[in-house]
Amino acid sequence: MKLKKLTLAILTGTTLLAGTSVANAAEVEVLHYWTAGGEAKSVAELKKMMEAKGVAWKDFAVAGGAGENAMTALKARVIAGSAPTAALIKGPSIQEWGNEGVLANIDAAAAEGKWEASLPPMLTNIMKYKGHYVAAPVNVHRVNWLWVNPEVLKKSGAKVPTNFAEFFDAADKIKKAGYVAIAHGGQPWQDATVFESVALGIGGAEFYKKAIVQLDQATLTGPTMIKTFDTLAKIKTYIDKDAAGRDWNLATAMVINGKAGMQFMGDWAKGEFTAAGKQPGKDFLCVAAPGTEKSFTFNVDSLTMFAVKGADAQKAQLTLATAVMSPEFQEVFNLNKGSIPARSGVSRAKFDSCALKSMDDMDASSKAGSFVPSFAHGMAIDSAKAGAIQDVIAKFMNSNMTSQAAVQALAKAAKTK
Amino acid sequence: MSVTSPSETHIPAIQKKASAPGRMQAFADIWLPRLVLSPTVFASLLFVYGFIAFTAYLSFTDSRLMPNYELTGFGQYQALFELDRWWVSAANLGIFGGLFILFCLIVGLLLAVFLDQKIRMEGALRAIYLYPMALSFIVTGVAWKWILNPGLGLEKMVHEWGFPNFSMDWLVDSDMAIYTVVIAGLWQSSGFVMALFLAGLRGVDDAIIKAAMVDGASLPTIYRRIVIPALRPVFFSVLLVLSHIAIKSFDLVMALTAGGPGTSSDVPAIFMYQFSFTRGQLGLGAASAMMMLMTVLAVLVPLIYLESKEAKHGH
């Protein structure tokens, strides 16, 4: 008798717990790791927009580890059968989650908002799983930037480089003048960021796509890839020896403070410059990484939608997707975050010169077929392969591995299942 | 049980009369300890042994982002043994574990012997040496990262003192980075080892030492032949504690070198974390976790066996 009561109590308890995700219908729960400065402000904006539409916002922020901690939390929730409405997941990971069969179809919101017409085709492919929209893009980061301190270049008598010959010429002059030529942080993802910009600059967009996106074995071991590693080895000689383990923003600070001349980094570096009170075009320059003027490596954040129960919850989810893609949100979010809107038709008035250049280059490269996914930021290939390739690059950057050995290791890493 | 048993034997008459409460008492004595302990037992059965079994199971599956329960054999182990990075991290564990345990034993024992010389201010010195133990490995790691950074810490300071040729760049040198982890780990744990040895030293019978002195043995001989052999059980406990600190070390390496430069100071715990949780290779991560468990067992089982044999022998 007692046992029965106990079982009943436990059962009711569990149903109550499980029931919470269904109970509040007009509510969206969003898992994200936007907890720092400008990003947090952007999230507050989205919350306001949702509440204006009568949908409650339940914040599920898990900070730290560039989203690693958030993904661990997400897995636990999905296994427990109570997935949040949406989670910040990007690139090929969307397909990995799609394979688990837990994503929601948001074609209705896409059709209503005419997403097909307002997004570059490269992006719509990423947002779809088996032909159906499952995610809404929030922003586009450009990764192949070179950040330059014009003051240091002037003092060393160097010019802003547009290709690698000019780049090494400038680097020599900066080094001779007593500055650090290339500010860099020796962390695997930063090594990978430099690598992909170099590969794109040396081989062009077609080579990049064949080698890094399609992982074609012949291209990976070919002469262009060897030249890429040779260039990378040369870049290594212009980095100061204390770079190991340095965070990217400390490397950016070296450029800001005039200790270093140039840095390869995505457009999030701009936030560091503007926070230090520097003006784009005057105190710092944003130029495409050498030889990549006509190409664009993108890193796109997106809110991926998980299957939720109940008609109200599904409606709230579509409202969220529509709000995320609205020009108003895309404008205010990207002004805060330093990236550019993913969709077209957003007012350009408030964006700075670096962002405007990024927008123009995105349009041009999208038409020319040189709008390519960033491998270093998990946009090109799945995390297992990307991780294995990143290990090879990190090893190359931190040892005296030859370019020949590096391409062989790269080809082996590309076969990771 | 043991508390009531004398009363049962000594005064059976009372026990017979008050049979109902007495039986209750006996019942409670049998079941209460079990009842109180059972949550802990269940929790550790589930959360320790249950999850070990779960991890072992996963290591035989093709699990990617999420667990997949279809058994596929030893494929993950094969993939693991083909990975260069795994062997780098295993070798690093060997270097770090070996040196860390060895130096902790030497430094801890020496400190304990010195402190045992009935010196002044012993309490204060003991606290100073033991203090690093109060810090988390993260704090130790970050502090040593700053000290050993050539552009920030020791090297810069000595350069400014006027020795421009001084070089201490192990932290940014791929071949030497793992040794900086040994230094930081040693700094953190040797005080703890000292405390254990000191307790052991205090337990050595003074009479034996005095007898040896009367026989004309010198102090070093007394330590070498009498005191240190008497510390044998302490050595076992210290080895037991240090070896599992070494094998599971994650936070110290993460804070100090983050496995870098590149992956040169990677250890199995970091390898396991990255492959399981950031690269969507849960099966491979589980296989590496099982290899770590095997390492722990390979070290601990002989130790525990030897120690229990020693204990029986002693009795």
XYZ file of C-alpha atoms in Angstrom, chain B:
315
model
C 25.026 -5.177 16.956
C 28.236 -5.102 18.894
C 26.797 -2.711 21.467
C 23.806 -4.905 22.384
C 25.476 -8.280 22.206
C 27.101 -8.063 25.682
C 23.761 -7.171 27.291
C 22.112 -10.122 25.569
C 24.623 -12.542 26.973
C 24.927 -11.043 30.427
C 21.311 -10.399 31.370
C 19.069 -12.759 29.452
C 16.264 -12.442 32.040
C 15.608 -8.779 31.363
C 15.877 -9.392 27.701
C 13.220 -12.047 27.824
C 10.786 -9.853 29.735
C 11.166 -6.833 27.541
C 11.112 -8.910 24.422
C 9.128 -6.516 22.205
C 11.268 -3.361 22.593
C 14.379 -5.504 22.662
C 13.540 -7.054 19.340
C 12.864 -3.614 17.938
C 16.216 -2.537 19.242
C 17.971 -5.476 17.631
C 16.101 -4.918 14.395
C 17.099 -1.252 14.326
C 20.667 -2.132 15.125
C 20.824 -4.430 12.160
C 18.944 -2.297 9.684
C 19.608 1.314 10.704
C 23.267 1.410 9.594
C 22.323 -0.264 6.317
C 19.449 2.139 5.808
C 21.620 5.166 6.521
C 24.375 3.938 4.233
C 22.170 2.748 1.418
C 21.730 6.098 -0.396
C 25.487 6.468 -0.589
C 25.912 2.914 -1.745
C 23.216 3.268 -4.391
C 24.581 6.626 -5.512
C 28.097 5.334 -5.921
C 26.898 2.149 -7.560
C 25.005 4.195 -10.119
C 27.180 7.265 -10.558
C 30.562 5.577 -10.352
C 30.275 1.952 -11.387
C 27.136 2.419 -13.486
C 28.745 5.155 -15.525
C 31.998 3.262 -15.842
C 29.972 0.430 -17.352
C 28.120 2.915 -19.568
C 31.400 4.427 -20.794
C 32.786 0.959 -21.447
C 29.686 0.163 -23.483
C 29.939 3.418 -25.451
C 33.559 2.692 -26.301
C 32.356 -0.334 -28.284
C 29.790 1.673 -30.254
C 29.959 4.110 -33.119
C 28.620 7.015 -31.004
C 29.159 10.448 -32.501
C 27.424 13.530 -31.089
C 25.059 11.501 -28.925
C 25.143 7.962 -27.528
C 24.365 5.252 -30.034
C 23.715 1.795 -28.624
C 24.629 -0.408 -31.540
C 27.747 -2.436 -30.743
C 30.461 -2.272 -33.396
C 33.443 -3.976 -31.756
C 36.926 -2.660 -31.192
C 36.900 -0.073 -34.008
C 37.222 2.901 -31.658
C 40.271 1.421 -29.939
C 41.861 0.753 -33.284
C 41.214 4.345 -34.375
C 42.573 5.569 -31.050
C 45.825 3.666 -31.380
C 46.323 5.019 -34.881
C 46.109 8.629 -33.707
C 49.421 10.414 -33.213
C 47.827 12.783 -30.776
C 46.805 9.956 -28.458
C 50.391 8.706 -28.260
C 51.632 12.247 -27.644
C 49.242 12.572 -24.730
C 50.058 9.100 -23.398
C 53.790 9.862 -23.545
C 53.175 13.166 -21.793
C 51.288 11.365 -19.061
C 54.299 9.094 -18.615
C 56.702 12.038 -18.394
C 54.473 14.102 -16.166
C 53.330 11.238 -13.932
C 56.810 9.784 -13.473
C 58.605 13.034 -12.726
C 55.763 14.502 -10.683
C 55.534 11.484 -8.377
C 59.297 11.082 -8.095
C 60.030 14.727 -7.275
C 57.036 15.044 -4.956
C 58.336 12.060 -2.990
C 61.895 13.410 -2.810
C 60.967 17.000 -1.994
C 58.176 16.023 0.388
C 60.373 13.559 2.266
C 63.292 15.993 2.524
C 61.047 18.794 3.779
C 59.491 16.451 6.323
C 62.886 15.232 7.558
C 64.138 18.821 7.888
C 61.000 19.910 9.717
C 61.344 16.935 12.028
C 64.620 18.245 13.467
C 62.754 20.007 16.307
C 63.384 23.408 14.784
C 61.900 26.711 15.875
C 58.730 28.021 14.153
C 57.911 24.564 12.877
C 54.168 25.224 12.898
C 54.532 28.355 10.762
C 56.875 26.661 8.289
C 54.565 23.685 8.041
C 51.646 25.962 7.212
C 53.702 27.778 4.586
C 54.714 24.560 2.840
C 51.230 23.124 3.049
C 49.546 26.286 1.862
C 49.747 25.651 -1.923
C 47.422 22.696 -1.321
C 44.712 25.187 -0.366
C 44.756 26.596 -3.904
C 42.933 25.036 -6.778
C 45.002 23.699 -9.658
C 43.491 26.427 -11.833
C 45.027 29.144 -9.649
C 48.353 27.332 -9.573
C 48.251 26.915 -13.333
C 47.473 30.554 -14.065
C 50.077 31.851 -11.596
C 52.814 29.638 -13.057
C 51.706 30.575 -16.560
C 52.522 34.178 -15.720
C 55.739 33.326 -13.896
C 57.049 31.160 -16.731
C 55.893 33.355 -19.620
C 59.151 34.645 -21.097
C 57.774 38.094 -21.913
C 56.109 38.593 -18.570
C 57.653 36.645 -15.718
C 60.932 35.122 -14.645
C 62.884 35.581 -17.882
C 61.916 39.235 -18.206
C 62.775 39.904 -14.568
C 66.248 38.357 -14.809
C 66.853 40.247 -18.069
C 66.008 43.476 -16.276
C 68.424 42.562 -13.501
C 71.125 42.709 -16.138
C 71.522 39.131 -17.331
C 70.327 39.383 -20.933
C 71.474 35.863 -21.803
C 69.245 34.171 -19.265
C 66.626 31.995 -20.903
C 63.618 30.254 -19.364
C 61.231 29.681 -22.246
C 60.017 26.161 -21.505
C 56.406 27.274 -21.525
C 56.529 28.297 -25.200
C 58.844 25.473 -26.273
C 57.012 22.447 -27.689
C 59.621 20.017 -26.378
C 59.762 21.407 -22.853
C 56.200 22.559 -22.118
C 55.236 19.353 -20.315
C 58.056 19.932 -17.807
C 56.491 23.238 -16.742
C 53.445 21.212 -15.724
C 55.735 19.078 -13.565
C 57.126 22.223 -11.897
C 53.695 23.643 -11.122
C 52.356 20.283 -9.939
C 55.405 19.789 -7.714
C 54.964 23.220 -6.164
C 51.340 22.457 -5.417
C 51.584 18.925 -4.074
C 54.976 18.555 -2.368
C 53.707 20.319 0.785
C 50.913 17.810 1.060
C 53.347 14.936 0.686
C 55.488 16.583 3.356
C 52.532 16.669 5.741
C 51.867 12.955 5.221
C 55.504 12.045 5.783
C 55.746 14.309 8.808
C 52.790 12.534 10.379
C 54.529 9.240 9.628
C 57.810 10.437 11.109
C 56.069 11.463 14.313
C 54.677 7.962 14.541
C 58.104 6.309 14.584
C 58.889 5.025 18.058
C 61.394 7.302 19.802
C 62.778 4.376 21.807
C 64.136 2.654 18.686
C 65.854 5.831 17.567
C 67.345 6.373 21.011
C 68.556 2.779 21.079
C 70.222 3.282 17.704
C 71.857 6.466 19.003
C 73.192 4.567 21.977
C 74.615 2.010 19.568
C 76.461 4.876 17.912
C 74.507 5.185 14.648
C 74.814 8.544 12.894
C 71.721 10.571 12.097
C 71.761 9.822 8.331
C 72.115 6.111 9.102
C 69.205 6.253 11.527
C 67.029 7.829 8.839
C 68.198 5.499 6.113
C 68.038 2.244 8.036
C 65.278 2.818 10.575
C 63.013 5.796 9.979
C 62.439 5.633 6.233
C 61.783 1.857 6.199
C 59.283 2.482 8.986
C 57.499 4.924 6.676
C 56.655 2.203 4.182
C 52.852 2.474 4.625
C 53.084 6.242 4.142
C 54.897 5.688 0.845
C 52.012 3.534 -0.290
C 49.392 6.142 0.600
C 51.413 8.906 -1.037
C 51.898 6.885 -4.223
C 48.201 6.064 -4.262
C 47.166 9.712 -3.977
C 49.817 11.134 -6.310
C 49.365 8.606 -9.084
C 45.683 9.280 -9.451
C 46.254 13.064 -9.240
C 48.694 12.599 -12.125
C 46.464 10.406 -14.278
C 43.358 12.530 -13.970
C 45.246 15.851 -14.262
C 43.199 18.153 -16.444
C 42.697 21.543 -14.784
C 46.391 22.205 -14.150
C 47.359 21.501 -17.753
C 44.323 23.410 -19.072
C 45.212 26.520 -17.056
C 48.966 26.354 -17.597
C 49.477 25.374 -21.234
C 46.008 24.367 -22.489
C 47.785 21.391 -24.035
C 50.001 23.675 -26.081
C 52.048 24.877 -27.806
C 49.989 23.088 -30.439
C 49.183 19.737 -28.861
C 52.652 19.197 -27.420
C 51.629 19.113 -23.748
C 48.357 17.292 -24.286
C 47.369 14.727 -21.645
C 44.775 11.912 -21.896
C 42.188 13.788 -19.817
C 42.220 16.745 -22.235
C 42.189 14.369 -25.178
C 39.145 12.608 -23.749
C 37.295 15.858 -23.079
C 37.937 17.317 -26.516
C 37.049 14.238 -28.502
C 33.926 13.413 -26.483
C 32.463 16.846 -26.073
C 33.752 19.215 -28.753
C 34.451 16.995 -31.739
C 31.380 14.776 -31.764
C 33.416 11.580 -31.348
C 31.863 10.252 -28.169
C 32.826 6.652 -28.934
C 36.493 7.516 -29.409
C 36.442 9.666 -26.285
C 34.927 6.770 -24.337
C 37.663 4.467 -25.620
C 40.319 6.912 -24.403
C 38.541 7.162 -21.036
C 38.657 3.379 -20.727
C 42.378 3.447 -21.477
C 42.798 5.966 -18.652
C 40.844 3.691 -16.329
C 43.108 0.798 -17.331
C 46.144 2.931 -16.497
C 44.725 3.790 -13.085
C 44.006 0.111 -12.421
C 47.434 -0.946 -13.669
C 49.033 1.383 -11.142
C 46.641 1.017 -8.235
C 45.848 -2.692 -8.167
C 49.456 -3.827 -7.532
C 49.879 -1.019 -5.005
C 46.769 -1.943 -3.070
C 47.680 -5.620 -3.251
C 51.162 -4.970 -1.896
C 49.807 -2.730 0.817
C 47.178 -5.196 1.976
C 49.780 -7.958 2.023
C 51.981 -5.680 4.075
C 49.126 -4.963 6.493
C 48.397 -8.688 6.989
C 52.059 -9.346 7.483
C 52.212 -6.608 10.108
C 49.326 -8.057 12.092
